[in-house]
XYZ file of C-alpha atoms in Angstrom:
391
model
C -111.734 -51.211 -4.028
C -112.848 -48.046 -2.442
C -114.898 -47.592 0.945
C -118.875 -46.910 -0.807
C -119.274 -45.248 2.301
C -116.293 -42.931 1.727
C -117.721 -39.645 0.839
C -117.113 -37.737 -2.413
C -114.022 -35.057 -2.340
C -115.291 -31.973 -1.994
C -113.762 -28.805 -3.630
C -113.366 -26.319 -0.726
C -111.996 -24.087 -2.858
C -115.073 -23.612 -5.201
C -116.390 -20.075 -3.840
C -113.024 -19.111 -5.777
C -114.839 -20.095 -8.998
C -117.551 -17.764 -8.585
C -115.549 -14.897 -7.264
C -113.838 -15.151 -10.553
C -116.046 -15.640 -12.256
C -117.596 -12.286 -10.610
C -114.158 -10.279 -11.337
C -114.198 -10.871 -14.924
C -117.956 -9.657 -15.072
C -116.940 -6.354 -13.855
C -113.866 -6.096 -15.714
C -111.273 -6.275 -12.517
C -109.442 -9.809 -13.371
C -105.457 -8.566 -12.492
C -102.672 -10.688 -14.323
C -98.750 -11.319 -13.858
C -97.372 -9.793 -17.322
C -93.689 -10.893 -16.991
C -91.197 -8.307 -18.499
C -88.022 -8.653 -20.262
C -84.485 -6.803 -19.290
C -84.336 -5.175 -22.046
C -88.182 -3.731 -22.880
C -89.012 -2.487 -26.263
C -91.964 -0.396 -24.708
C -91.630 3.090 -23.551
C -92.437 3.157 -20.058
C -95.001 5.240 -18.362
C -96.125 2.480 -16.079
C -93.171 2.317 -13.162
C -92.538 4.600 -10.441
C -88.858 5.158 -11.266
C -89.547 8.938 -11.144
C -85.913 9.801 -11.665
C -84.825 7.145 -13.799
C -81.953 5.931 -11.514
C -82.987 2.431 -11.530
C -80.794 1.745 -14.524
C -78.157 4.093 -13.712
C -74.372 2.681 -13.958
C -74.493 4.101 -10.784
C -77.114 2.527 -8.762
C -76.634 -0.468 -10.226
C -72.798 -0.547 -8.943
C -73.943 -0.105 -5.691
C -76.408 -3.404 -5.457
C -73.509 -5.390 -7.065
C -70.486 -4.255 -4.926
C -72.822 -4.431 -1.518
C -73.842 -7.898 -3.014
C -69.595 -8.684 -3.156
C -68.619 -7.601 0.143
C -72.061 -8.584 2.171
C -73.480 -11.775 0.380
C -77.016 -12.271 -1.605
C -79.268 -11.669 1.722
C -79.654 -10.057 4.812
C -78.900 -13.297 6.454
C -81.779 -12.484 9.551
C -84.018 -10.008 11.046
C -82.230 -6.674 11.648
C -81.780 -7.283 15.411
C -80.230 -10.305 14.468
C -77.680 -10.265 11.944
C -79.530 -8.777 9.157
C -77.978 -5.092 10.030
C -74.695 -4.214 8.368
C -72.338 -1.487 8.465
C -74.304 -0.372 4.926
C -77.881 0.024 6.551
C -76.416 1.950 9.351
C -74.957 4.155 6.409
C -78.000 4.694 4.537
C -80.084 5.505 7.948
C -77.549 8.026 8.820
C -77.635 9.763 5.443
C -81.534 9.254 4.780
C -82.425 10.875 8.064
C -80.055 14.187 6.978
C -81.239 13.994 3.525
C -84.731 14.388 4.440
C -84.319 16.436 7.500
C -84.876 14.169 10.410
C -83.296 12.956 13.836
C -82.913 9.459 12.507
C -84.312 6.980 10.452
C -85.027 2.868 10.192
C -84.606 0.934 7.125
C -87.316 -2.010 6.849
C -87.924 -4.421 3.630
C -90.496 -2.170 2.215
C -92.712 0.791 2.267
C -95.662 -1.314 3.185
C -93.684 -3.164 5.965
C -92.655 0.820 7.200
C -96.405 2.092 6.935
C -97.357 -0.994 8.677
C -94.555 -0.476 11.570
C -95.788 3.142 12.015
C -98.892 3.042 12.431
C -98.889 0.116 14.429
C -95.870 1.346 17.024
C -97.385 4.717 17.245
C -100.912 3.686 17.947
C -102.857 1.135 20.505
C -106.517 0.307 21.367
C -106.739 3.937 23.748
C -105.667 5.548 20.292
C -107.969 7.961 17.792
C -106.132 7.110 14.214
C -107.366 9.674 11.878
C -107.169 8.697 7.958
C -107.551 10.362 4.896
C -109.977 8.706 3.080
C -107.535 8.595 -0.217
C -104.693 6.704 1.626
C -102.512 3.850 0.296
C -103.694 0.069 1.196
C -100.830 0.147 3.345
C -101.771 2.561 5.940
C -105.547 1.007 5.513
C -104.080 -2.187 7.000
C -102.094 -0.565 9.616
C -105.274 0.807 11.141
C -106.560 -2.200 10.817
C -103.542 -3.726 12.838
C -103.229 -1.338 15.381
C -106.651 -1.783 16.986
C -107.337 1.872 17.423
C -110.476 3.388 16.683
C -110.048 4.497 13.147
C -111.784 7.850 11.813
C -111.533 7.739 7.926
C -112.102 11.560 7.278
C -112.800 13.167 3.778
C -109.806 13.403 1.067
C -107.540 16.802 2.409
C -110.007 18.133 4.315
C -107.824 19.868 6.973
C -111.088 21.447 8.728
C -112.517 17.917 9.472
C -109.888 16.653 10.599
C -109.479 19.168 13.306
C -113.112 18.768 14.149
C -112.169 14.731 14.589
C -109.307 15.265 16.716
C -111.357 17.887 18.562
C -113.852 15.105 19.386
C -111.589 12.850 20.992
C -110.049 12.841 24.326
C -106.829 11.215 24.610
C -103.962 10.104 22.309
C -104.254 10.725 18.219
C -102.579 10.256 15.584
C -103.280 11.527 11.780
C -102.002 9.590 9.135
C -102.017 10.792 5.052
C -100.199 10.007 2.338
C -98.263 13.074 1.113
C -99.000 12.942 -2.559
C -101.671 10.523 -2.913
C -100.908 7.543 -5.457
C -103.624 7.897 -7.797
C -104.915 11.141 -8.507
C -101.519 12.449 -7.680
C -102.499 15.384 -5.687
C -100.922 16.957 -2.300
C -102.318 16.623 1.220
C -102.099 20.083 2.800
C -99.536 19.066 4.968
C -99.351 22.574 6.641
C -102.859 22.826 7.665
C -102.766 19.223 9.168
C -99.939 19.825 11.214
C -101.601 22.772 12.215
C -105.063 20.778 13.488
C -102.184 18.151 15.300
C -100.805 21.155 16.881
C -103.492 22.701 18.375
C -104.978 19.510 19.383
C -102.001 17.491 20.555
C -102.003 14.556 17.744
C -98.505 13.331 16.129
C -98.443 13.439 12.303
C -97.350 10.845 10.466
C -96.810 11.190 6.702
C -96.050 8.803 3.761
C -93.867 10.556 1.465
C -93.285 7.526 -0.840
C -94.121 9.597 -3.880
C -92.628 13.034 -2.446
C -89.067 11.731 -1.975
C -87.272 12.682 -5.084
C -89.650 14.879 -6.398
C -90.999 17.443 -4.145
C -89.016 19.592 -1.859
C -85.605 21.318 -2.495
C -83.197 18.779 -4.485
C -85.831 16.066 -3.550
C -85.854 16.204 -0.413
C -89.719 15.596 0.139
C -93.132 16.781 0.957
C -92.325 17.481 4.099
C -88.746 19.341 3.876
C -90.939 21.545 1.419
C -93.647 22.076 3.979
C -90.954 22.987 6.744
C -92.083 19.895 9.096
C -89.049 17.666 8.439
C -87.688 17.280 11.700
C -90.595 18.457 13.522
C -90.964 16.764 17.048
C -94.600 15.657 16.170
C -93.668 14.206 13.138
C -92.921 11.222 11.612
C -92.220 10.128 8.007
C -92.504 6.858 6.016
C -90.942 6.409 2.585
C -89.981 3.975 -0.395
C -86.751 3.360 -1.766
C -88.260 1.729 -4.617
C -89.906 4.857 -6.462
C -86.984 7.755 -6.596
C -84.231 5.626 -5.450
C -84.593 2.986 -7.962
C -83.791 0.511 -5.519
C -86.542 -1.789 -3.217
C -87.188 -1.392 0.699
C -88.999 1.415 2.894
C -87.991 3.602 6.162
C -89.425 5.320 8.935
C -87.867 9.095 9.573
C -88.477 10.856 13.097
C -87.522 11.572 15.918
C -84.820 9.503 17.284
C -87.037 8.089 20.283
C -89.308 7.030 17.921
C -87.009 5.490 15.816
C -85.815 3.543 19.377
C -89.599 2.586 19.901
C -89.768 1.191 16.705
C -87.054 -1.124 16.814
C -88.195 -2.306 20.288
C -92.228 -2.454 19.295
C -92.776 -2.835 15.455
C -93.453 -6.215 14.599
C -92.983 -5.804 10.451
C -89.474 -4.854 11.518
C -88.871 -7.339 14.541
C -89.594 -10.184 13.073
C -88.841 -9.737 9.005
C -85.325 -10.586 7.576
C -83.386 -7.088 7.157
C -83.549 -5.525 3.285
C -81.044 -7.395 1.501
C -77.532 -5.776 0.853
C -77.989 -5.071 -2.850
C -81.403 -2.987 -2.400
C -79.636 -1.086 0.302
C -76.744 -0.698 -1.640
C -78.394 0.396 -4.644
C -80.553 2.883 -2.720
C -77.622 4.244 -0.678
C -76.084 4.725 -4.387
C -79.465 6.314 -6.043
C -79.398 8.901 -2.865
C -75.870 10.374 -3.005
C -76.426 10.605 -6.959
C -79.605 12.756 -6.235
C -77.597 14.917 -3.980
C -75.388 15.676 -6.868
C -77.349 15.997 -9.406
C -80.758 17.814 -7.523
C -82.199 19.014 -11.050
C -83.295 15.502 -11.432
C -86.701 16.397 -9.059
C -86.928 19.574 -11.035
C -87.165 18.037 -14.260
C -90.006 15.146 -13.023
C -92.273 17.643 -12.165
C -91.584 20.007 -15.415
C -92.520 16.381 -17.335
C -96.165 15.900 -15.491
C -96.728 19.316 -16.213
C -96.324 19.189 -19.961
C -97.976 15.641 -20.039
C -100.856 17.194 -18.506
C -100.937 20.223 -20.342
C -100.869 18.420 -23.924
C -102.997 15.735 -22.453
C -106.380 18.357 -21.362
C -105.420 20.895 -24.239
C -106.849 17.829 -26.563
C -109.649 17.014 -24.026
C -108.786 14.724 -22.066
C -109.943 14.769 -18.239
C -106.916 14.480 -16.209
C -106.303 15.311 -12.255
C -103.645 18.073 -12.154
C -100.343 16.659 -10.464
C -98.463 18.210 -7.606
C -95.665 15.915 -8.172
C -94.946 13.134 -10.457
C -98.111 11.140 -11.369
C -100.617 12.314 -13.720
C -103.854 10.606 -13.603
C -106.562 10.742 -16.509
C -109.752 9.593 -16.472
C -111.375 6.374 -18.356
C -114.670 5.665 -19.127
C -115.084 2.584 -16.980
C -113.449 0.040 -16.047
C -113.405 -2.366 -19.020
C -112.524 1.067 -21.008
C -109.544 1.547 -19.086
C -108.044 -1.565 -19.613
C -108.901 -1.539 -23.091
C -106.747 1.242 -23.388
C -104.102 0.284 -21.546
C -103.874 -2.808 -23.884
C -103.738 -0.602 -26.893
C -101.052 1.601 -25.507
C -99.153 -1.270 -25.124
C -99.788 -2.637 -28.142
C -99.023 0.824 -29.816
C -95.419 0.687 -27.552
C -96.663 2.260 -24.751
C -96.498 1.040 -20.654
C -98.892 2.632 -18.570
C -100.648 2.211 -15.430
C -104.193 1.215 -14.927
C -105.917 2.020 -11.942
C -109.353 0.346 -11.345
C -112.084 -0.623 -8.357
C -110.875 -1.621 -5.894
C -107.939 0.662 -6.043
C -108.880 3.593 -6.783
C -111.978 5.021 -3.907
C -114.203 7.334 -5.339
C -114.736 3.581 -7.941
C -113.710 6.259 -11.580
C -110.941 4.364 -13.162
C -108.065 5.916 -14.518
C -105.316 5.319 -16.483
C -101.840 6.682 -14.707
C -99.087 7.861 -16.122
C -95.824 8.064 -14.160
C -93.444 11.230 -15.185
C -89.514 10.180 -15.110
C -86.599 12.790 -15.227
C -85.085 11.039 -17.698
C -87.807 11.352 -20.655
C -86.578 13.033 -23.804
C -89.146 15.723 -25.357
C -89.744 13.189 -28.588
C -90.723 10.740 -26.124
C -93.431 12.833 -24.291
C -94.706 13.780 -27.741
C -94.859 9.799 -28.380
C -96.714 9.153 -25.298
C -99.140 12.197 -25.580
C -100.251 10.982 -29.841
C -100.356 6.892 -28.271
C -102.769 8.014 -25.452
C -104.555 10.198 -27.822
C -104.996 7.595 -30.719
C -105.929 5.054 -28.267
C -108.816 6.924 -26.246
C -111.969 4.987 -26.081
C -114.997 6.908 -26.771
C -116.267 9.091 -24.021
C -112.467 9.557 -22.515
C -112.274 13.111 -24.493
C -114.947 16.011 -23.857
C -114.831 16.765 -27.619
């Protein structure tokens, strides 16, 4: 018989109840939707910008580095989770892209994260757009510096900022932002660094592949790669098909990373296959350069069609095309009809996205055929909620 004085369980995890209870209020519950191989919808949704996930070719290279090296990484990369094959894709990254050298971590969060956090320390002025990626939000948060979020691509400010502040800085921005899918006027900022004496570090997870000559990014096509004040983070998961991130720079930085970041100290090395596959995905971009070409001329005309029938939509300067929903519970009404109608898209609410409009966002790939643009464009057009269109 049970102690009367033993007190009732309690559930410490109740608050949970009412913060869901909150999120499905507003319309913001998220959900795991598991996908099949072999996907009957037409995809709009994924960041596979050049389509190379699929590729014979990319997919070669994860199973032959799987052969020779084994399913994982095995440790951390100072360890025994570097191979021969991460040494390779480091090497041909960094001249790729136009830098000294380059580091290959487990993801682009894990490389924003080592960034920001090597490059930065509590005597530090970290200046942020206000439109970055959650990943270099939590890096300032990490590092301890003082943290100035600035106004989206506002150039002038940020000069004003660094101005202010005497001693080291850093600005951080995402190169093409992941939401509206605009450009951060990379020229101007590195001009404000410049004149002030702040490093620049970039994210150029959605240049790579699409902006720059043959793909080479944001900042090859802004004539900073290689720069001494400048460093570069990047996925290998959006034009590369693959998984994993890296950090491009200067080869001293590169050294201070390995000796200083902790999301690359002490995280097992990207497994073989990813860095296989990406290593693959890379040299087939070389060869076939057109690929970034025809990304961009596939935003265009999805944004062209898609604010010729009245639609608001944020112009792209790369590969994502962003258009606007009602609200929140409007958005992902629509999303569920596109994909009910056969169509994958994005949907992009609060928290997310921070200016709070949600959007629905489409992601351009090389590899759509002109009957399939004209299938996405009639799907998103059929399926607009009223007050999407300004007609």
């Amino acid at each position: 018989m049970p102690d009367q004085h033993t007190p009732a369980p309690v559930d410490v995890f109740s608050w949970i109840d009412d913060a869901e209870q909150a999120r499905e209020q507003a319309g913001l519950v998220r959900t795991l939707r598991p996908r099949p191989a072999a996907s009957p919808l037409l995809d709009l949704a994924s960041n596979d910008y050049l389509g190379l996930s699929r590729h014979p070719e990319t997919v070669r290279g994860a199973s032959e580095a799987a052969e020779r090296w084994g399913a994982g990484a095995t440790g951390s990369r100072l360890v025994t989770g570097t191979t021969e094959l991460h040494a390779e894709l480091e090497r041909e990254l960094a001249a790729f892209c136009g830098f000294e050298a380059a580091l290959v971590l487990s993801s682009g969060y894990a490389a924003n994260l080592a960034a920001v956090t090597a490059l930065s320390d509590r005597g530090t002025l970290v200046v942020s757009d206000a439109g970055n990626h959650a990943s270099i939000v939590d890096g300032c948060r990490l590092s301890r510096a003082e943290t100035a979020v600035v106004a989206h691509c506002d150039p002038d400010t940020v000069r004003k900022t660094l101005a202010a502040h005497q001693g080291r800085a850093l600005l951080v921005t995402d190169s093409v932002f992941s939401v509206d899918g605009d450009a951060a006027p990379l020229a101007a900022h590195a001009e404000a660094c410049r004149a002030e004496g702040a490093a620049l570090l970039v994210d150029d997870a959605h240049g790579l592949g699409v902006l720059g000559e043959g793909g080479r990014g944001a900042l090859y096509a802004a004539g900073l790669a290689g720069a001494p004040g400048v460093v570069a983070t990047l996925t290998l998961s959006k034009s590369l098909g693959s998984q994993g991130g890296a950090v491009l720079g200067p080869a001293k930085v590169i050294r201070h990373l390995v000796n200083t970041a902790r999301t690359f100290i002490f995280d097992t090395g990207l497994a073989p296959a990813a860095t296989g596959a990406a290593l693959a995905a890379l040299r087939l971009l070389q060869r076939e350069p057109e690929r970034a070409d025809r990304a961009r001329e596939v935003a265009a005309e999805l944004y062209g069609r898609l604010t010729a029938s009245g639609l608001t939509a944020a112009r792209p300067d790369a590969a994502v095309v962003s258009v606007r929903a009602p609200s929140a519970s409007a958005a992902l009404r629509w999303a569920a009809d596109c994909r009910e109608a056969g169509l994958s898209v994005g949907c992009f609410r609060p928290p997310s996205v921070p200016d709070g409009i949600s959007r629905l966002r489409l992601t351009a790939r090389a590899d759509l055929t002109g009957v399939e643009i004209s299938r996405a464009v009639e799907t998103i057009l059929r399926t607009a909620p009223a007050g999407a269109t300004d007609r």
